[in-house]
Short mmCIF file of C-alpha atoms (C1' of nucleotides) in Angstrom, two decimals:
data_model
loop_
_atom_site.label_atom_id
_atom_site.label_comp_id
_atom_site.label_asym_id
_atom_site.label_seq_id
_atom_site.Cartn_x
_atom_site.Cartn_y
_atom_site.Cartn_z
CA MET Q 300 -126.80 86.75 -72.09
CA SER Q 301 -126.70 90.60 -71.54
CA GLU Q 302 -129.47 92.71 -72.43
CA SER Q 303 -128.19 95.71 -71.03
CA ALA Q 304 -124.97 96.87 -72.37
CA GLU Q 305 -124.95 99.98 -70.63
CA TRP Q 306 -121.68 99.06 -68.79
CA THR Q 307 -118.20 97.84 -69.98
CA LEU Q 308 -115.14 96.65 -68.32
CA PRO Q 309 -112.04 98.66 -69.40
CA GLY Q 310 -110.21 97.34 -72.48
CA ASP Q 311 -107.26 96.75 -70.32
CA ALA Q 312 -109.01 94.50 -67.98
CA ASP Q 313 -105.96 92.75 -66.94
CA ALA Q 314 -104.35 96.06 -65.72
CA VAL Q 315 -107.28 96.71 -63.70
CA ARG Q 316 -107.00 93.39 -62.02
CA ASP Q 317 -103.37 93.56 -61.54
CA ALA Q 318 -103.87 96.97 -59.95
CA LEU Q 319 -106.29 96.12 -57.42
CA VAL Q 320 -104.25 92.75 -56.53
CA SER Q 321 -101.20 94.88 -56.04
CA TRP Q 322 -103.00 97.39 -54.05
CA TYR Q 323 -104.31 94.94 -51.77
CA GLU Q 324 -101.12 92.95 -51.36
CA THR Q 325 -99.15 95.93 -50.43
CA ASP Q 326 -101.31 97.01 -47.52
CA HIS Q 327 -104.66 95.82 -46.07
CA ARG Q 328 -106.38 95.58 -42.75
CA GLU Q 329 -105.39 92.42 -40.85
CA PHE Q 330 -108.14 90.05 -39.45
CA PRO Q 331 -107.62 87.18 -37.74
CA TRP Q 332 -109.58 84.98 -39.86
CA ARG Q 333 -107.39 86.06 -42.84
CA ARG Q 334 -104.65 83.75 -41.23
CA THR Q 335 -106.44 80.53 -41.14
CA ASP Q 336 -108.04 78.30 -43.92
CA ASP Q 337 -110.13 76.22 -41.84
CA PRO Q 338 -113.66 76.47 -43.55
CA TYR Q 339 -115.44 76.19 -40.21
CA ALA Q 340 -113.53 79.09 -38.59
CA ILE Q 341 -114.28 81.02 -41.92
CA LEU Q 342 -117.69 80.49 -41.73
CA VAL Q 343 -118.21 81.52 -38.33
CA SER Q 344 -116.48 84.79 -39.22
CA GLU Q 345 -118.62 85.41 -42.19
CA VAL Q 346 -121.68 84.79 -40.45
CA MET Q 347 -120.66 86.91 -37.79
CA SER Q 348 -119.54 89.77 -40.12
CA GLN Q 349 -122.81 89.91 -41.94
CA GLN Q 350 -124.33 91.71 -39.01
CA THR Q 351 -121.70 93.45 -36.50
CA GLN Q 352 -119.04 95.90 -36.44
CA LEU Q 353 -115.64 93.94 -37.32
CA SER Q 354 -113.94 95.19 -34.05
CA ARG Q 355 -116.67 93.54 -32.05
CA VAL Q 356 -116.58 90.41 -34.17
CA GLU Q 357 -112.88 89.72 -33.52
CA GLU Q 358 -113.54 89.11 -29.96
CA ALA Q 359 -116.55 87.04 -30.36
CA TRP Q 360 -114.86 84.98 -32.92
CA ASP Q 361 -111.87 84.01 -30.79
CA ALA Q 362 -114.24 83.11 -27.89
CA PHE Q 363 -116.41 80.98 -29.95
CA LEU Q 364 -113.79 78.96 -31.54
CA ASP Q 365 -112.36 78.51 -28.10
CA ARG Q 366 -115.61 77.12 -27.03
CA TRP Q 367 -116.41 75.26 -30.14
CA PRO Q 368 -113.39 74.80 -32.02
CA THR Q 369 -114.86 72.29 -34.46
CA THR Q 370 -118.01 71.47 -36.17
CA ALA Q 371 -118.22 68.39 -34.25
CA ASP Q 372 -117.88 70.49 -30.99
CA LEU Q 373 -120.70 72.86 -32.30
CA ALA Q 374 -122.84 70.00 -33.38
CA ALA Q 375 -122.98 68.49 -30.21
CA ALA Q 376 -123.61 71.71 -28.16
CA ASP Q 377 -126.82 72.60 -26.67
CA GLN Q 378 -128.51 75.03 -28.89
CA SER Q 379 -129.34 77.17 -25.95
CA ASP Q 380 -125.70 77.67 -25.17
CA VAL Q 381 -125.04 78.99 -29.02
CA VAL Q 382 -127.98 81.13 -28.76
CA GLY Q 383 -127.08 82.20 -25.22
CA PHE Q 384 -123.40 82.73 -26.41
CA TRP Q 385 -124.75 85.02 -29.35
CA SER Q 386 -127.08 86.81 -27.10
CA ARG Q 387 -124.27 87.50 -24.58
CA HIS Q 388 -122.00 88.93 -27.13
CA SER Q 389 -124.75 91.13 -28.73
CA LEU Q 390 -124.41 89.85 -32.20
CA GLY Q 391 -127.76 90.17 -33.33
CA TYR Q 392 -130.08 87.77 -35.20
CA ASN Q 393 -130.35 85.09 -33.01
CA ASN Q 394 -131.66 82.91 -35.89
CA ARG Q 395 -128.23 82.64 -37.10
CA ALA Q 396 -126.92 81.14 -33.97
CA THR Q 397 -129.55 78.43 -34.54
CA TYR Q 398 -128.56 78.30 -38.62
CA LEU Q 399 -124.68 77.88 -37.48
CA HIS Q 400 -125.61 75.06 -35.16
CA GLU Q 401 -127.70 73.26 -37.71
CA ALA Q 402 -125.07 73.89 -40.17
CA ALA Q 403 -122.44 71.91 -38.10
CA GLN Q 404 -124.98 69.05 -37.57
CA GLN Q 405 -125.49 68.81 -41.33
CA VAL Q 406 -121.78 68.85 -41.82
CA GLU Q 407 -121.04 66.00 -39.04
CA GLU Q 408 -124.17 64.12 -40.25
CA GLY Q 409 -122.90 64.17 -44.01
CA GLU Q 410 -125.80 65.39 -45.25
CA VAL Q 411 -123.66 67.68 -47.47
CA GLY Q 412 -120.33 68.03 -49.18
CA PRO Q 413 -117.94 65.56 -50.44
CA THR Q 414 -119.70 62.68 -48.52
CA ASP Q 415 -123.10 63.42 -49.74
CA ARG Q 416 -124.65 60.87 -51.74
CA PRO Q 417 -127.60 58.66 -51.81
CA HIS Q 418 -127.63 55.47 -49.57
CA GLU Q 419 -129.82 52.53 -49.13
CA ASP Q 420 -131.69 51.65 -45.88
CA GLY Q 421 -129.72 49.65 -43.52
CA GLU Q 422 -126.45 50.58 -45.48
CA ALA Q 423 -123.68 51.94 -43.51
CA VAL Q 424 -123.84 55.94 -43.82
CA GLU Q 425 -120.33 57.39 -44.52
CA ALA Q 426 -119.02 59.29 -41.30
CA GLY Q 427 -119.49 62.57 -42.38
CA GLY Q 428 -117.56 65.50 -40.86
CA GLU Q 429 -115.90 66.51 -44.06
CA PHE Q 430 -116.62 70.15 -45.01
CA PRO Q 431 -118.26 71.03 -48.40
CA GLU Q 432 -116.01 72.82 -50.61
CA THR Q 433 -117.73 74.02 -53.34
CA PRO Q 434 -120.25 77.08 -53.58
CA ALA Q 435 -123.06 74.73 -54.70
CA GLU Q 436 -122.39 72.25 -51.71
CA LEU Q 437 -121.92 75.01 -49.15
CA SER Q 438 -125.17 76.60 -50.24
CA GLU Q 439 -126.85 73.53 -48.84
CA LEU Q 440 -125.91 74.67 -45.41
CA MET Q 441 -128.36 76.45 -43.48
CA GLY Q 442 -127.98 80.00 -43.32
CA VAL Q 443 -125.53 79.97 -46.23
CA GLY Q 444 -126.72 82.14 -49.49
CA PRO Q 445 -124.69 82.99 -52.63
CA TYR Q 446 -122.55 85.41 -50.61
CA THR Q 447 -121.45 83.37 -47.54
CA ALA Q 448 -120.88 80.19 -50.31
CA ASN Q 449 -118.74 82.09 -52.38
CA ALA Q 450 -116.92 83.60 -49.57
CA VAL Q 451 -116.06 80.56 -47.67
CA ALA Q 452 -115.35 78.67 -50.98
CA SER Q 453 -112.94 81.43 -51.53
CA PHE Q 454 -110.93 81.83 -48.33
CA ALA Q 455 -111.00 78.45 -47.12
CA PHE Q 456 -110.09 76.60 -50.80
CA ASP Q 457 -109.68 79.36 -53.13
CA ASN Q 458 -112.37 77.85 -54.94
CA GLY Q 459 -115.17 80.44 -55.27
CA ASN Q 460 -116.88 82.62 -57.76
CA ALA Q 461 -116.97 86.33 -57.20
CA VAL Q 462 -118.69 87.45 -54.26
CA VAL Q 463 -121.35 90.30 -54.39
CA ASP Q 464 -122.29 92.22 -51.60
CA THR Q 465 -123.20 95.72 -50.99
CA ASN Q 466 -119.40 96.65 -51.05
CA VAL Q 467 -118.81 94.90 -54.30
CA LYS Q 468 -122.03 96.41 -55.68
CA ARG Q 469 -121.05 99.86 -54.78
CA VAL Q 470 -117.48 99.34 -56.27
CA LEU Q 471 -118.96 98.13 -59.55
CA TYR Q 472 -121.82 100.77 -59.72
CA ARG Q 473 -119.49 103.66 -59.18
CA ALA Q 474 -116.49 102.69 -61.27
CA PHE Q 475 -117.88 100.73 -64.42
CA ASP Q 476 -121.51 102.17 -64.34
CA VAL Q 477 -122.78 98.62 -63.90
CA PRO Q 478 -126.78 98.97 -63.40
CA ASP Q 479 -128.26 98.40 -59.95
CA ASP Q 480 -129.50 95.06 -61.02
CA ASP Q 481 -128.53 91.79 -59.36
CA ALA Q 482 -127.77 89.97 -62.58
CA ALA Q 483 -125.54 92.66 -63.92
CA PHE Q 484 -123.55 92.80 -60.55
CA GLU Q 485 -123.10 89.14 -60.81
CA GLU Q 486 -122.05 89.14 -64.35
CA ALA Q 487 -119.81 92.20 -63.94
CA ALA Q 488 -118.20 90.66 -60.96
CA ASN Q 489 -117.56 87.28 -62.21
CA GLU Q 490 -116.08 88.92 -65.70
CA LEU Q 491 -113.67 90.90 -63.64
CA MET Q 492 -112.37 88.21 -61.35
CA PRO Q 493 -109.13 86.67 -62.33
CA GLU Q 494 -109.66 83.05 -63.12
CA GLY Q 495 -108.96 80.88 -60.25
CA GLU Q 496 -107.84 83.53 -57.88
CA SER Q 497 -111.03 83.82 -55.96
CA ARG Q 498 -109.12 84.24 -52.44
CA VAL Q 499 -107.11 87.12 -52.95
CA TRP Q 500 -109.32 88.69 -55.59
CA ASN Q 501 -112.31 88.65 -53.36
CA ASN Q 502 -110.42 89.57 -50.29
CA ALA Q 503 -109.29 92.60 -52.61
CA ILE Q 504 -112.25 94.04 -53.95
CA MET Q 505 -114.11 93.89 -50.49
CA GLU Q 506 -111.17 95.67 -49.07
CA LEU Q 507 -111.52 98.22 -51.81
CA GLY Q 508 -115.15 98.86 -50.87
CA GLY Q 509 -114.56 99.00 -47.27
CA VAL Q 510 -111.48 100.99 -47.25
CA ALA Q 511 -111.27 103.38 -50.41
CA CYS Q 512 -114.77 103.25 -51.77
CA GLY Q 513 -117.17 103.30 -48.65
CA LYS Q 514 -120.34 105.13 -48.42
CA ARG Q 515 -118.00 108.27 -48.03
CA PRO Q 516 -115.07 107.48 -50.71
CA ALA Q 517 -111.48 108.11 -49.78
CA CYS Q 518 -110.07 107.86 -53.36
CA ASP Q 519 -106.81 109.69 -52.89
CA ASP Q 520 -106.47 108.92 -49.05
CA ALA Q 521 -106.67 105.38 -49.70
CA GLY Q 522 -104.68 105.35 -53.01
CA CYS Q 523 -107.60 103.62 -54.83
CA PRO Q 524 -105.82 101.65 -57.59
CA TRP Q 525 -108.79 102.41 -60.05
CA ARG Q 526 -108.63 105.96 -60.21
CA GLU Q 527 -107.46 106.23 -63.65
CA TRP Q 528 -110.54 103.69 -65.06
CA CYS Q 529 -113.23 105.11 -62.26
CA SER Q 530 -116.42 106.51 -63.94
CA ALA Q 531 -117.13 108.27 -60.43
CA TYR Q 532 -113.70 109.49 -60.07
CA ALA Q 533 -113.89 111.28 -63.43
CA ASP Q 534 -117.42 112.88 -63.14
CA GLY Q 535 -117.54 113.14 -59.50
CA ASP Q 536 -120.90 111.45 -59.20
CA PHE Q 537 -120.31 109.05 -55.88
CA SER Q 538 -124.05 107.81 -55.70
CA ALA Q 539 -124.40 104.17 -54.73
CA PRO Q 540 -127.03 101.79 -55.46
CA ASP Q 541 -130.29 101.88 -53.24
CA VAL Q 542 -130.20 99.98 -50.07
CA PRO Q 543 -133.41 99.08 -48.42
CA LYS Q 544 -134.56 101.15 -45.75
CA GLN Q 545 -134.43 99.91 -42.03
CA SER Q 546 -137.44 100.25 -39.80
CA THR Q 547 -136.87 101.58 -36.39
CA PHE Q 548 -135.53 99.34 -33.66
CA GLU Q 549 -137.04 101.06 -30.77
CA GLY Q 550 -140.37 99.37 -29.84
CA SER Q 551 -140.26 97.15 -32.69
CA ARG Q 552 -141.18 93.43 -32.40
CA ARG Q 553 -137.42 92.68 -32.94
CA GLN Q 554 -136.59 94.38 -29.77
CA LYS Q 555 -139.35 92.35 -27.79
CA ARG Q 556 -138.07 89.38 -29.30
CA GLY Q 557 -134.48 90.20 -28.16
CA ARG Q 558 -135.65 90.74 -24.59
CA VAL Q 559 -137.33 87.40 -24.47
CA VAL Q 560 -134.02 85.64 -25.38
CA GLY Q 561 -132.14 88.02 -22.95
CA ALA Q 562 -134.43 87.24 -20.12
CA LEU Q 563 -134.69 83.50 -20.70
CA ARG Q 564 -130.87 83.23 -21.20
CA GLU Q 565 -130.58 84.78 -17.73
CA HIS Q 566 -133.09 83.01 -15.74
CA GLY Q 567 -133.24 79.66 -17.85
CA GLU Q 568 -137.15 79.38 -17.26
CA LEU Q 569 -139.78 81.63 -16.87
CA GLU Q 570 -143.47 81.74 -16.64
CA LEU Q 571 -145.32 84.04 -19.12
CA ASP Q 572 -146.31 86.51 -16.30
CA GLU Q 573 -142.56 86.76 -14.92
CA LEU Q 574 -141.39 87.12 -18.52
CA GLY Q 575 -143.81 90.03 -19.34
CA PRO Q 576 -142.71 92.70 -17.26
CA ARG Q 577 -139.08 91.86 -18.70
CA VAL Q 578 -140.32 92.39 -21.98
CA ARG Q 579 -142.52 95.59 -21.46
CA VAL Q 580 -142.65 97.95 -18.71
CA ASP Q 581 -146.47 98.14 -19.58
CA TYR Q 582 -147.09 94.27 -19.36
CA ALA Q 583 -150.71 93.66 -18.49
CA PRO Q 584 -151.85 90.05 -18.47
CA GLU Q 585 -155.51 90.51 -19.10
CA GLY Q 586 -156.96 91.41 -22.31
CA ASP Q 587 -155.78 90.55 -25.70
CA GLY Q 588 -154.12 93.76 -27.21
CA ASP Q 589 -150.41 94.48 -27.28
CA GLY Q 590 -148.77 94.18 -23.97
CA SER Q 591 -151.09 91.26 -22.84
CA ARG Q 592 -150.43 87.53 -21.94
CA GLU Q 593 -152.07 86.62 -25.15
CA TRP Q 594 -149.79 88.89 -27.01
CA LEU Q 595 -146.66 87.70 -25.18
CA ARG Q 596 -147.89 83.96 -26.01
CA GLY Q 597 -148.03 85.10 -29.54
CA LEU Q 598 -144.40 86.30 -29.36
CA VAL Q 599 -142.80 83.00 -27.80
CA ASP Q 600 -144.87 80.89 -30.22
CA ASP Q 601 -143.04 82.67 -33.15
CA LEU Q 602 -139.87 82.34 -31.41
CA ALA Q 603 -140.80 78.65 -31.07
CA ASP Q 604 -141.38 78.30 -34.59
CA ASP Q 605 -138.07 79.72 -35.27
CA GLY Q 606 -136.55 77.04 -32.98
CA LEU Q 607 -135.12 79.66 -30.58
CA VAL Q 608 -137.60 78.84 -27.69
CA GLU Q 609 -139.53 76.27 -26.05
CA VAL Q 610 -142.89 76.76 -24.63
CA GLU Q 611 -144.65 74.29 -22.36
CA ASP Q 612 -148.38 74.42 -20.96
CA ARG Q 613 -148.63 73.19 -17.55
CA ALA Q 614 -151.73 73.01 -15.23
CA ASP Q 615 -151.06 76.36 -13.61
CA ALA Q 616 -148.81 78.39 -16.11
CA THR Q 617 -147.23 78.23 -19.35
CA VAL Q 618 -143.47 78.64 -19.31
CA ALA Q 619 -140.75 79.33 -21.73
CA ARG Q 620 -136.92 78.50 -21.88
CA LEU Q 621 -134.39 78.55 -24.55
CA ALA Q 622 -134.64 75.62 -27.19
CA SER Q 623 -132.09 72.96 -26.23
"C1'" DG H 164 -133.23 108.99 -35.50
"C1'" DT H 165 -130.03 106.22 -39.16
"C1'" DC H 166 -126.99 102.95 -40.93
"C1'" DC H 167 -125.44 98.55 -40.92
"C1'" DC H 168 -126.54 93.61 -44.14
"C1'" DG H 169 -127.28 88.43 -46.31
"C1'" DT H 170 -130.71 84.82 -45.75
"C1'" DA H 171 -135.22 82.62 -45.23
"C1'" DC H 172 -139.56 82.64 -45.58
"C1'" DT H 173 -143.97 84.00 -47.70
"C1'" DA Y 112 -141.04 91.28 -54.79
"C1'" DG Y 113 -141.40 92.30 -50.04
"C1'" DT Y 114 -140.44 91.67 -45.38
"C1'" DA Y 115 -138.56 90.06 -40.77
"C1'" DC Y 116 -134.58 89.60 -38.43
"C1'" DG Y 117 -130.56 92.33 -33.38
"C1'" DG Y 118 -128.55 95.52 -31.31
"C1'" DG Y 119 -124.48 98.48 -31.17
"C1'" DA Y 120 -122.10 102.72 -33.30
"C1'" DC Y 121 -122.71 107.06 -34.65
#
DNA sequence: GTCCCGTACT
DNA sequence: AGTACGGGAC
């Protein structure tokens, strides 16, 4: 179903496909996670890569897998250690550390994947620990959406659909005038992907978006394999789909949340009035506005709702620590 | 200050 | 449909 026929793939689509795969196979960046087909290791790399410069991900990825080499290891870990690791490595979005931890537990408990099936009360449940292999099963994992599901299915099992991230959108938008519309991008991406070759294809098209067709295009320098078909190369219009604006981090609530997690990681447990000055230099317990004890209580309560922090009311004071 | 960016939640 | 979410690179 396509109400918008504004875009078309070139008539010789197979030549387009072959050109990209050949270009990728001739030369591409090397990343350690491209040398494994362990779905867990690939999931870790994808979750990290969603948010961080690839150079720093390499070191964090190695250290993470060294510490928790399997889903069983991660599932058994204290969540505070996982969040602490995430924070120490400046990986951002601490929620995703808890998602990854929960996803490992889902796999170990057999909640998802090939062993997933209804069972009666009292019946022995199948052991679990088998990693899901299809995009639909992978999507059941906490923190795994359409992009990550297809990336893991592709890179671990060569079993995915076309990935659609901002790199892919930009490439399709520029080269084939696919409109800035999620359904159109998904349709075009899947029409273009050679059947059953998701591993090499998704690697190749994201490499194209990262190396040749970035925000600043490098068509000739990167030897873009699609120049002869590319609409943007022909008319010089290298505009890209709109990306949502980022609110400023300095002074933001996100910054204060990060400081709470950092302080609790460092000290283990703190009373609110010990935590406050580490979050805002102008912390002033009395009152009810920003920077007050009441404000801080609201902040740590939200972190508790997110599963990142534990808050305990004692007779004399309220204490906070990273969630175990 | 701007950019990066997929997912969960409302 | 819109918003929250981290912190480093530039």
